[in-house]
Amino acid sequence: MKALVFQGPGQIAWQDVPDPVVRDAADAVIRVDVVTICGTDLHIIKGDVPEVAPGRVLGHEAVGTVVEAGTDVRTVRPGDRVLISCISACGRCRFCREGHYGQCRGGGGWVLGHTIDGTQAEYVRVPFADLSVHPLPASVGSHDGVLLADIFPTAYEVGVLNGGVRPGDTVVVVGAGPIGLAAIVGAGLYSPRRIIAVDLAESRLAAARSLGADATAGAADEPGQLVDDLTEGLGADVAIEAVGVPEAFEMCTRMVRPGGRVANIGVHGRPATLHLEDLWSKDITITTGLVDTYSTRMLLGMLAAGRLPSSSLITHRFELGQMEEAYDVFSRAADTGALKVTLGGPQHNEIIAPAQP
């Protein structure tokens, strides 16, 4: 089959790789119908995630069709259309039993496109399929559904819930890429007083306004001053970092009020300075986190009911074989206006399992 392979910092290639097969009785092999690219994939290519070794097939988000299932798989069968979660869960370890699937110690967690081959391919092997894939309702399109593999659960759990967004809050979201936009949507579910979006790209700020941001600050503005003006100098109740660079995190700590919350979502490849000389007396709560995806089923229900504006986040669509072109467009978002890009493979009239080795 063809797959997008990481070959070292700054190098990727769409190339031939061996077909995946069922290795464990809990595995499923899934034909990838629609896949997307994540900002985390860009961090990997930059070398920010050193545990990803050259030769790894990237990607951790997809919608596909089950072609083969191990003997222990009970919830899906060949022919089922499913959402592949970015997090795999063994279901047995301490963290899985507590619902902290992102911290799975039984062979799961964030493994796809990280420590095992991922979804940016024609087929993918998904471990622990019963807990790691979700049957898709017929009313949910594949291009919409793929956004629930990662960005919506991540923004909701790691940003909105960790940040403790409450009715009447002032929420500032630093970074209006796909995760930041999903955080704006998620925060809006809790009736905040206002949502402020910060980004360098005007196209992303326009998207933020269309999705519920009440005010925006761009490259030529002073975000801290805007927050002060709108809160009478108090600061934001919740600051959500959705970029993954030190400047964004440090900006959040400057804009949050005493007693406020900073929720870090971004994947950081460099150290950020924690200015405790300014923060020690302000009673600020700072949270970090890897998504657990416990909210995926709830979000799927909302999407099926038309309560999540997923389509508006998709700006570019490609064929699956255009993976390198899609990466180029997504990586130059400031120039291309890309938010979320999706790639759909050719349609098949029958399900054919990959050949056994």
mmCIF file of C-alpha atoms in Angstrom:
data_model
loop_
_atom_site.group_PDB
_atom_site.id
_atom_site.type_symbol
_atom_site.label_atom_id
_atom_site.label_comp_id
_atom_site.label_asym_id
_atom_site.label_seq_id
_atom_site.Cartn_x
_atom_site.Cartn_y
_atom_site.Cartn_z
ATOM 1 C CA MET A 1 0.000 0.000 0.000
ATOM 2 C CA LYS A 2 0.934 3.685 -0.093
ATOM 3 C CA ALA A 3 1.559 5.710 3.064
ATOM 4 C CA LEU A 4 3.052 8.998 4.224
ATOM 5 C CA VAL A 5 6.375 8.120 5.867
ATOM 6 C CA PHE A 6 8.458 10.319 8.167
ATOM 7 C CA GLN A 7 12.081 10.049 7.048
ATOM 8 C CA GLY A 8 13.696 12.398 9.535
ATOM 9 C CA PRO A 9 13.368 16.084 10.424
ATOM 10 C CA GLY A 10 12.082 18.032 7.431
ATOM 11 C CA GLN A 11 11.567 14.923 5.272
ATOM 12 C CA ILE A 12 8.408 12.987 4.376
ATOM 13 C CA ALA A 13 7.454 10.816 1.400
ATOM 14 C CA TRP A 14 4.314 9.154 0.016
ATOM 15 C CA GLN A 15 5.710 5.691 -0.697
ATOM 16 C CA ASP A 16 5.102 1.957 -0.744
ATOM 17 C CA VAL A 17 5.043 0.209 2.648
ATOM 18 C CA PRO A 18 3.907 -3.270 3.744
ATOM 19 C CA ASP A 19 0.177 -3.803 4.215
ATOM 20 C CA PRO A 20 -0.926 -3.879 7.870
ATOM 21 C CA VAL A 21 -2.283 -7.134 9.283
ATOM 22 C CA VAL A 22 -4.040 -8.203 12.466
ATOM 23 C CA ARG A 23 -1.292 -8.932 15.008
ATOM 24 C CA ASP A 24 -3.379 -9.208 18.151
ATOM 25 C CA ALA A 25 -6.884 -10.552 18.706
ATOM 26 C CA ALA A 26 -8.046 -7.039 19.721
ATOM 27 C CA ASP A 27 -6.812 -5.392 16.478
ATOM 28 C CA ALA A 28 -8.821 -4.175 13.509
ATOM 29 C CA VAL A 29 -7.458 -3.386 10.048
ATOM 30 C CA ILE A 30 -9.293 -0.436 8.537
ATOM 31 C CA ARG A 31 -9.328 0.938 5.010
ATOM 32 C CA VAL A 32 -8.785 4.687 5.265
ATOM 33 C CA ASP A 33 -11.566 6.606 3.515
ATOM 34 C CA VAL A 34 -10.886 10.126 4.845
ATOM 35 C CA VAL A 35 -7.861 11.347 6.757
ATOM 36 C CA THR A 36 -6.580 14.701 7.920
ATOM 37 C CA ILE A 37 -3.350 16.392 9.002
ATOM 38 C CA CYS A 38 -2.767 17.704 12.515
ATOM 39 C CA GLY A 39 -0.538 20.473 13.779
ATOM 40 C CA THR A 40 1.158 17.777 15.847
ATOM 41 C CA ASP A 41 2.258 16.135 12.590
ATOM 42 C CA LEU A 42 4.033 19.377 11.703
ATOM 43 C CA HIS A 43 5.739 19.346 15.095
ATOM 44 C CA ILE A 44 6.920 15.792 14.391
ATOM 45 C CA ILE A 45 8.354 16.776 11.011
ATOM 46 C CA LYS A 46 10.173 19.707 12.622
ATOM 47 C CA GLY A 47 11.808 17.285 15.058
ATOM 48 C CA ASP A 48 9.852 18.445 18.111
ATOM 49 C CA VAL A 49 8.735 14.877 18.979
ATOM 50 C CA PRO A 50 12.031 12.939 18.986
ATOM 51 C CA GLU A 51 10.479 9.595 19.952
ATOM 52 C CA VAL A 52 8.972 9.368 16.442
ATOM 53 C CA ALA A 53 11.565 7.389 14.514
ATOM 54 C CA PRO A 54 12.335 7.654 10.798
ATOM 55 C CA GLY A 55 10.262 5.109 8.890
ATOM 56 C CA ARG A 56 7.100 5.781 10.876
ATOM 57 C CA VAL A 57 3.816 6.194 8.997
ATOM 58 C CA LEU A 58 2.333 9.431 10.314
ATOM 59 C CA GLY A 59 -1.230 10.364 11.184
ATOM 60 C CA HIS A 60 -3.630 9.730 14.069
ATOM 61 C CA GLU A 61 -7.033 10.841 12.714
ATOM 62 C CA ALA A 62 -9.209 9.076 10.147
ATOM 63 C CA VAL A 63 -12.583 7.716 9.145
ATOM 64 C CA GLY A 64 -12.547 4.359 7.438
ATOM 65 C CA THR A 65 -14.162 0.997 6.798
ATOM 66 C CA VAL A 66 -13.309 -2.107 8.788
ATOM 67 C CA VAL A 67 -11.878 -4.823 6.530
ATOM 68 C CA GLU A 68 -10.683 -7.295 9.148
ATOM 69 C CA ALA A 69 -11.161 -7.691 12.889
ATOM 70 C CA GLY A 70 -9.402 -9.864 15.434
ATOM 71 C CA THR A 71 -11.258 -12.617 17.251
ATOM 72 C CA ASP A 72 -11.637 -10.538 20.442
ATOM 73 C CA VAL A 73 -13.245 -7.542 18.702
ATOM 74 C CA ARG A 74 -16.930 -7.353 19.568
ATOM 75 C CA THR A 75 -18.197 -3.850 18.746
ATOM 76 C CA VAL A 76 -17.376 -3.576 15.026
ATOM 77 C CA ARG A 77 -17.160 -5.975 12.100
ATOM 78 C CA PRO A 78 -15.995 -5.876 8.478
ATOM 79 C CA GLY A 79 -17.987 -3.378 6.453
ATOM 80 C CA ASP A 80 -18.643 -0.969 9.349
ATOM 81 C CA ARG A 81 -17.789 2.694 8.793
ATOM 82 C CA VAL A 82 -15.918 3.966 11.838
ATOM 83 C CA LEU A 83 -14.159 6.950 13.356
ATOM 84 C CA ILE A 84 -10.590 6.137 14.373
ATOM 85 C CA SER A 85 -9.737 7.925 17.603
ATOM 86 C CA CYS A 86 -6.355 9.585 18.040
ATOM 87 C CA ILE A 87 -6.114 7.721 21.362
ATOM 88 C CA SER A 88 -6.065 3.948 21.775
ATOM 89 C CA ALA A 89 -7.129 2.406 25.074
ATOM 90 C CA CYS A 90 -6.350 -1.026 26.502
ATOM 91 C CA GLY A 91 -9.285 -0.697 28.915
ATOM 92 C CA ARG A 92 -7.500 -2.633 31.669
ATOM 93 C CA CYS A 93 -4.761 -0.466 33.173
ATOM 94 C CA ARG A 94 -5.282 1.948 36.069
ATOM 95 C CA PHE A 95 -5.540 5.007 33.833
ATOM 96 C CA CYS A 96 -8.028 3.451 31.421
ATOM 97 C CA ARG A 97 -10.214 2.368 34.341
ATOM 98 C CA GLU A 98 -10.229 6.002 35.484
ATOM 99 C CA GLY A 99 -11.100 7.273 31.996
ATOM 100 C CA HIS A 100 -7.619 8.731 31.437
ATOM 101 C CA TYR A 101 -7.092 6.862 28.168
ATOM 102 C CA GLY A 102 -4.379 9.245 26.981
ATOM 103 C CA GLN A 103 -2.177 7.942 29.791
ATOM 104 C CA CYS A 104 -2.820 4.247 29.024
ATOM 105 C CA ARG A 105 -0.016 1.993 30.281
ATOM 106 C CA GLY A 106 -1.273 -1.158 28.602
ATOM 107 C CA GLY A 107 -0.008 -0.431 25.104
ATOM 108 C CA GLY A 108 -2.389 2.378 24.220
ATOM 109 C CA GLY A 109 -2.471 6.153 24.600
ATOM 110 C CA TRP A 110 -1.259 8.231 21.676
ATOM 111 C CA VAL A 111 0.359 5.470 19.641
ATOM 112 C CA LEU A 112 -0.933 5.936 16.064
ATOM 113 C CA GLY A 113 1.599 7.897 14.034
ATOM 114 C CA HIS A 114 3.748 8.133 17.150
ATOM 115 C CA THR A 115 5.041 4.758 18.335
ATOM 116 C CA ILE A 116 3.216 2.592 15.757
ATOM 117 C CA ASP A 117 2.253 3.257 12.145
ATOM 118 C CA GLY A 118 -0.574 5.709 11.736
ATOM 119 C CA THR A 119 -3.534 6.664 9.585
ATOM 120 C CA GLN A 120 -2.034 8.652 6.691
ATOM 121 C CA ALA A 121 -2.102 5.549 4.547
ATOM 122 C CA GLU A 122 -4.442 3.421 2.492
ATOM 123 C CA TYR A 123 -4.911 0.973 5.397
ATOM 124 C CA VAL A 124 -4.136 1.112 9.115
ATOM 125 C CA ARG A 125 -3.986 -1.378 11.968
ATOM 126 C CA VAL A 126 -5.793 -0.070 15.052
ATOM 127 C CA PRO A 127 -5.057 -1.776 18.384
ATOM 128 C CA PHE A 128 -7.746 -2.260 21.039
ATOM 129 C CA ALA A 129 -10.417 -1.680 18.434
ATOM 130 C CA ASP A 130 -13.382 -2.043 20.786
ATOM 131 C CA LEU A 131 -12.348 1.082 22.695
ATOM 132 C CA SER A 132 -10.412 2.886 19.965
ATOM 133 C CA VAL A 133 -12.904 3.164 17.097
ATOM 134 C CA HIS A 134 -16.466 4.470 17.057
ATOM 135 C CA PRO A 135 -19.203 3.396 14.628
ATOM 136 C CA LEU A 136 -20.352 6.460 12.681
ATOM 137 C CA PRO A 137 -24.051 7.327 12.421
ATOM 138 C CA ALA A 138 -25.284 7.349 8.829
ATOM 139 C CA SER A 139 -26.108 11.055 9.174
ATOM 140 C CA VAL A 140 -22.454 11.973 9.815
ATOM 141 C CA GLY A 141 -20.365 12.530 6.701
ATOM 142 C CA SER A 142 -16.828 11.180 6.673
ATOM 143 C CA HIS A 143 -15.185 14.576 6.155
ATOM 144 C CA ASP A 144 -17.136 16.015 9.101
ATOM 145 C CA GLY A 145 -16.644 12.964 11.292
ATOM 146 C CA VAL A 146 -12.864 12.958 10.987
ATOM 147 C CA LEU A 147 -12.731 16.218 12.959
ATOM 148 C CA LEU A 148 -13.888 14.284 16.017
ATOM 149 C CA ALA A 149 -10.846 12.019 15.910
ATOM 150 C CA ASP A 150 -8.744 14.685 17.624
ATOM 151 C CA ILE A 151 -9.407 18.417 17.403
ATOM 152 C CA PHE A 152 -12.879 18.621 18.928
ATOM 153 C CA PRO A 153 -12.219 16.226 21.851
ATOM 154 C CA THR A 154 -8.819 17.815 22.460
ATOM 155 C CA ALA A 155 -10.134 21.365 22.450
ATOM 156 C CA TYR A 156 -13.109 20.424 24.610
ATOM 157 C CA GLU A 157 -11.311 18.292 27.201
ATOM 158 C CA VAL A 158 -7.849 19.879 27.414
ATOM 159 C CA GLY A 159 -8.956 23.451 26.743
ATOM 160 C CA VAL A 160 -12.556 24.064 27.803
ATOM 161 C CA LEU A 161 -12.994 21.519 30.612
ATOM 162 C CA ASN A 162 -9.458 21.756 32.017
ATOM 163 C CA GLY A 163 -9.790 25.522 31.847
ATOM 164 C CA GLY A 164 -13.039 25.365 33.803
ATOM 165 C CA VAL A 165 -14.974 27.663 31.462
ATOM 166 C CA ARG A 166 -18.144 28.865 33.209
ATOM 167 C CA PRO A 167 -21.097 31.090 32.311
ATOM 168 C CA GLY A 168 -20.107 34.752 32.375
ATOM 169 C CA ASP A 169 -16.367 34.115 31.948
ATOM 170 C CA THR A 170 -14.038 36.061 29.727
ATOM 171 C CA VAL A 171 -12.114 33.476 27.702
ATOM 172 C CA VAL A 172 -9.069 34.257 25.586
ATOM 173 C CA VAL A 173 -7.878 31.680 23.053
ATOM 174 C CA VAL A 174 -4.315 32.208 21.820
ATOM 175 C CA GLY A 175 -4.003 30.520 18.439
ATOM 176 C CA ALA A 176 -6.901 30.345 15.990
ATOM 177 C CA GLY A 177 -5.812 27.253 14.110
ATOM 178 C CA PRO A 178 -8.078 24.190 14.036
ATOM 179 C CA ILE A 179 -7.623 23.394 17.744
ATOM 180 C CA GLY A 180 -8.124 27.002 18.783
ATOM 181 C CA LEU A 181 -11.241 27.314 16.629
ATOM 182 C CA ALA A 182 -12.631 24.108 18.120
ATOM 183 C CA ALA A 183 -11.903 25.572 21.578
ATOM 184 C CA ILE A 184 -13.915 28.659 20.646
ATOM 185 C CA VAL A 185 -16.838 26.439 19.644
ATOM 186 C CA GLY A 186 -16.512 24.391 22.832
ATOM 187 C CA ALA A 187 -16.242 27.423 25.096
ATOM 188 C CA GLY A 188 -19.367 28.846 23.489
ATOM 189 C CA LEU A 189 -21.362 25.883 24.835
ATOM 190 C CA TYR A 190 -20.901 27.321 28.363
ATOM 191 C CA SER A 191 -22.269 30.836 27.721
ATOM 192 C CA PRO A 192 -19.156 32.869 28.522
ATOM 193 C CA ARG A 193 -19.502 36.630 28.673
ATOM 194 C CA ARG A 194 -17.040 37.009 25.819
ATOM 195 C CA ILE A 195 -14.475 35.050 23.837
ATOM 196 C CA ILE A 196 -11.318 36.774 22.568
ATOM 197 C CA ALA A 197 -9.199 35.155 19.838
ATOM 198 C CA VAL A 198 -5.523 35.954 19.220
ATOM 199 C CA ASP A 199 -3.653 34.952 16.057
ATOM 200 C CA LEU A 200 -1.177 36.363 13.549
ATOM 201 C CA ALA A 201 -3.269 35.469 10.469
ATOM 202 C CA GLU A 202 -6.288 37.591 9.591
ATOM 203 C CA SER A 203 -7.930 34.671 7.760
ATOM 204 C CA ARG A 204 -7.925 32.662 10.987
ATOM 205 C CA LEU A 205 -9.265 35.585 12.986
ATOM 206 C CA ALA A 206 -12.105 35.891 10.477
ATOM 207 C CA ALA A 207 -12.851 32.205 11.009
ATOM 208 C CA ALA A 208 -12.754 32.772 14.767
ATOM 209 C CA ARG A 209 -15.331 35.549 14.499
ATOM 210 C CA SER A 210 -17.599 33.363 12.378
ATOM 211 C CA LEU A 211 -17.431 30.608 15.015
ATOM 212 C CA GLY A 212 -18.244 32.771 18.007
ATOM 213 C CA ALA A 213 -15.308 34.992 18.977
ATOM 214 C CA ASP A 214 -16.565 38.372 20.170
ATOM 215 C CA ALA A 215 -13.242 40.183 19.765
ATOM 216 C CA THR A 216 -9.954 39.435 18.013
ATOM 217 C CA ALA A 217 -6.365 40.632 18.169
ATOM 218 C CA GLY A 218 -3.919 40.241 15.287
ATOM 219 C CA ALA A 219 -0.276 40.853 14.521
ATOM 220 C CA ALA A 220 -0.560 44.638 14.650
ATOM 221 C CA ASP A 221 -2.562 44.676 17.896
ATOM 222 C CA GLU A 222 -1.654 44.369 21.549
ATOM 223 C CA PRO A 223 -3.659 41.405 22.884
ATOM 224 C CA GLY A 224 -2.887 42.160 26.517
ATOM 225 C CA GLN A 225 -4.196 45.687 26.191
ATOM 226 C CA LEU A 226 -7.365 44.436 24.489
ATOM 227 C CA VAL A 227 -8.004 41.999 27.339
ATOM 228 C CA ASP A 228 -7.372 44.749 29.899
ATOM 229 C CA ASP A 229 -9.737 47.123 28.116
ATOM 230 C CA LEU A 230 -12.519 44.542 27.951
ATOM 231 C CA THR A 231 -12.139 43.412 31.578
ATOM 232 C CA GLU A 232 -11.467 46.805 33.223
ATOM 233 C CA GLY A 233 -7.893 45.755 33.905
ATOM 234 C CA LEU A 234 -8.798 42.489 35.649
ATOM 235 C CA GLY A 235 -7.701 39.967 32.998
ATOM 236 C CA ALA A 236 -9.258 36.881 31.459
ATOM 237 C CA ASP A 237 -10.894 34.231 33.615
ATOM 238 C CA VAL A 238 -9.557 31.508 31.301
ATOM 239 C CA ALA A 239 -6.632 31.657 28.863
ATOM 240 C CA ILE A 240 -6.305 28.746 26.435
ATOM 241 C CA GLU A 241 -2.938 28.195 24.718
ATOM 242 C CA ALA A 242 -3.483 26.505 21.357
ATOM 243 C CA VAL A 243 -0.201 27.092 19.500
ATOM 244 C CA GLY A 244 2.658 25.257 21.202
ATOM 245 C CA VAL A 245 5.307 27.980 21.263
ATOM 246 C CA PRO A 246 6.815 29.660 24.352
ATOM 247 C CA GLU A 247 5.577 33.118 23.389
ATOM 248 C CA ALA A 248 1.962 31.957 23.296
ATOM 249 C CA PHE A 249 2.145 30.241 26.683
ATOM 250 C CA GLU A 250 3.845 33.206 28.306
ATOM 251 C CA MET A 251 1.242 35.536 26.768
ATOM 252 C CA CYS A 252 -1.517 33.471 28.376
ATOM 253 C CA THR A 253 0.086 33.777 31.829
ATOM 254 C CA ARG A 254 0.245 37.558 31.403
ATOM 255 C CA MET A 255 -3.384 37.918 30.319
ATOM 256 C CA VAL A 256 -5.069 35.770 32.979
ATOM 257 C CA ARG A 257 -6.599 37.390 36.055
ATOM 258 C CA PRO A 258 -5.689 36.568 39.666
ATOM 259 C CA GLY A 259 -7.418 33.307 40.499
ATOM 260 C CA GLY A 260 -7.805 32.506 36.808
ATOM 261 C CA ARG A 261 -6.936 29.392 34.806
ATOM 262 C CA VAL A 262 -4.425 28.782 32.005
ATOM 263 C CA ALA A 263 -5.163 25.655 29.948
ATOM 264 C CA ASN A 264 -2.288 24.595 27.730
ATOM 265 C CA ILE A 265 -3.261 22.527 24.681
ATOM 266 C CA GLY A 266 -0.313 23.210 22.356
ATOM 267 C CA VAL A 267 2.464 20.686 21.693
ATOM 268 C CA HIS A 268 5.702 22.340 22.812
ATOM 269 C CA GLY A 269 9.076 21.523 21.308
ATOM 270 C CA ARG A 270 11.002 24.199 23.221
ATOM 271 C CA PRO A 271 11.079 25.277 26.887
ATOM 272 C CA ALA A 272 8.806 28.098 27.992
ATOM 273 C CA THR A 273 9.652 30.411 30.868
ATOM 274 C CA LEU A 274 7.349 30.252 33.876
ATOM 275 C CA HIS A 275 7.570 33.690 35.452
ATOM 276 C CA LEU A 276 6.952 32.686 39.047
ATOM 277 C CA GLU A 277 8.350 36.027 40.194
ATOM 278 C CA ASP A 278 5.107 37.518 38.839
ATOM 279 C CA LEU A 279 2.733 34.584 39.254
ATOM 280 C CA TRP A 280 3.482 33.156 42.704
ATOM 281 C CA SER A 281 0.976 35.381 44.483
ATOM 282 C CA LYS A 282 -1.829 35.363 41.877
ATOM 283 C CA ASP A 283 -3.502 32.013 42.697
ATOM 284 C CA ILE A 284 -3.335 30.948 39.046
ATOM 285 C CA THR A 285 -4.085 27.366 38.006
ATOM 286 C CA ILE A 286 -2.097 26.032 35.034
ATOM 287 C CA THR A 287 -3.178 22.778 33.406
ATOM 288 C CA THR A 288 -1.583 20.649 30.732
ATOM 289 C CA GLY A 289 -2.860 17.494 29.153
ATOM 290 C CA LEU A 290 -3.057 14.909 26.429
ATOM 291 C CA VAL A 291 -6.614 14.298 25.302
ATOM 292 C CA ASP A 292 -8.355 11.232 26.751
ATOM 293 C CA THR A 293 -11.221 11.199 24.192
ATOM 294 C CA TYR A 294 -13.824 10.271 26.814
ATOM 295 C CA SER A 295 -16.015 12.993 25.256
ATOM 296 C CA THR A 296 -15.979 11.549 21.724
ATOM 297 C CA ARG A 297 -19.316 9.735 21.932
ATOM 298 C CA MET A 298 -21.043 12.811 23.316
ATOM 299 C CA LEU A 299 -19.531 15.012 20.606
ATOM 300 C CA LEU A 300 -20.564 12.495 17.939
ATOM 301 C CA GLY A 301 -24.127 12.794 19.168
ATOM 302 C CA MET A 302 -23.933 16.577 18.938
ATOM 303 C CA LEU A 303 -22.485 16.374 15.437
ATOM 304 C CA ALA A 304 -25.231 14.009 14.316
ATOM 305 C CA ALA A 305 -27.783 16.468 15.700
ATOM 306 C CA GLY A 306 -26.219 19.388 13.831
ATOM 307 C CA ARG A 307 -24.876 21.064 16.968
ATOM 308 C CA LEU A 308 -21.206 21.263 15.941
ATOM 309 C CA PRO A 309 -20.093 23.438 12.980
ATOM 310 C CA SER A 310 -17.498 20.998 11.696
ATOM 311 C CA SER A 311 -17.754 21.687 7.953
ATOM 312 C CA SER A 312 -16.770 25.327 8.378
ATOM 313 C CA LEU A 313 -13.327 24.270 9.627
ATOM 314 C CA ILE A 314 -12.493 22.368 6.423
ATOM 315 C CA THR A 315 -10.945 24.691 3.857
ATOM 316 C CA HIS A 316 -9.172 22.276 1.488
ATOM 317 C CA ARG A 317 -9.912 18.761 0.219
ATOM 318 C CA PHE A 318 -7.472 16.475 -1.597
ATOM 319 C CA GLU A 319 -7.311 12.958 -2.918
ATOM 320 C CA LEU A 320 -5.417 10.573 -0.666
ATOM 321 C CA GLY A 321 -2.491 10.366 -3.091
ATOM 322 C CA GLN A 322 -2.014 14.164 -2.849
ATOM 323 C CA MET A 323 -0.622 13.840 0.666
ATOM 324 C CA GLU A 324 2.585 15.804 0.060
ATOM 325 C CA GLU A 325 0.663 18.635 -1.632
ATOM 326 C CA ALA A 326 -1.785 18.708 1.271
ATOM 327 C CA TYR A 327 1.088 18.955 3.759
ATOM 328 C CA ASP A 328 2.537 21.871 1.818
ATOM 329 C CA VAL A 329 -0.785 23.732 1.859
ATOM 330 C CA PHE A 330 -1.412 23.005 5.549
ATOM 331 C CA SER A 331 2.102 23.980 6.630
ATOM 332 C CA ARG A 332 1.796 27.383 4.890
ATOM 333 C CA ALA A 333 -1.522 28.288 6.459
ATOM 334 C CA ALA A 334 -0.666 31.976 6.693
ATOM 335 C CA ASP A 335 -0.307 32.090 2.904
ATOM 336 C CA THR A 336 -2.935 29.513 1.878
ATOM 337 C CA GLY A 337 -5.643 30.269 4.416
ATOM 338 C CA ALA A 338 -5.761 26.585 5.359
ATOM 339 C CA LEU A 339 -7.594 25.606 8.506
ATOM 340 C CA LYS A 340 -8.294 21.877 8.377
ATOM 341 C CA VAL A 341 -7.414 19.901 5.253
ATOM 342 C CA THR A 342 -8.990 16.525 4.548
ATOM 343 C CA LEU A 343 -7.957 13.827 2.112
ATOM 344 C CA GLY A 344 -10.372 11.282 0.717
ATOM 345 C CA GLY A 345 -9.344 8.092 -1.034
ATOM 346 C CA PRO A 346 -11.092 6.529 -4.037
ATOM 347 C CA GLN A 347 -14.465 4.917 -3.473
ATOM 348 C CA HIS A 348 -14.623 1.109 -3.525
ATOM 349 C CA ASN A 349 -17.554 -1.098 -4.417
ATOM 350 C CA GLU A 350 -16.367 -3.943 -2.241
ATOM 351 C CA ILE A 351 -14.222 -4.436 0.838
ATOM 352 C CA ILE A 352 -10.944 -6.254 0.161
ATOM 353 C CA ALA A 353 -8.724 -7.159 3.093
ATOM 354 C CA PRO A 354 -4.982 -6.586 2.679
ATOM 355 C CA ALA A 355 -3.051 -9.726 1.760
ATOM 356 C CA GLN A 356 -1.521 -11.719 4.594
ATOM 357 C CA PRO A 357 2.294 -11.832 4.613
#
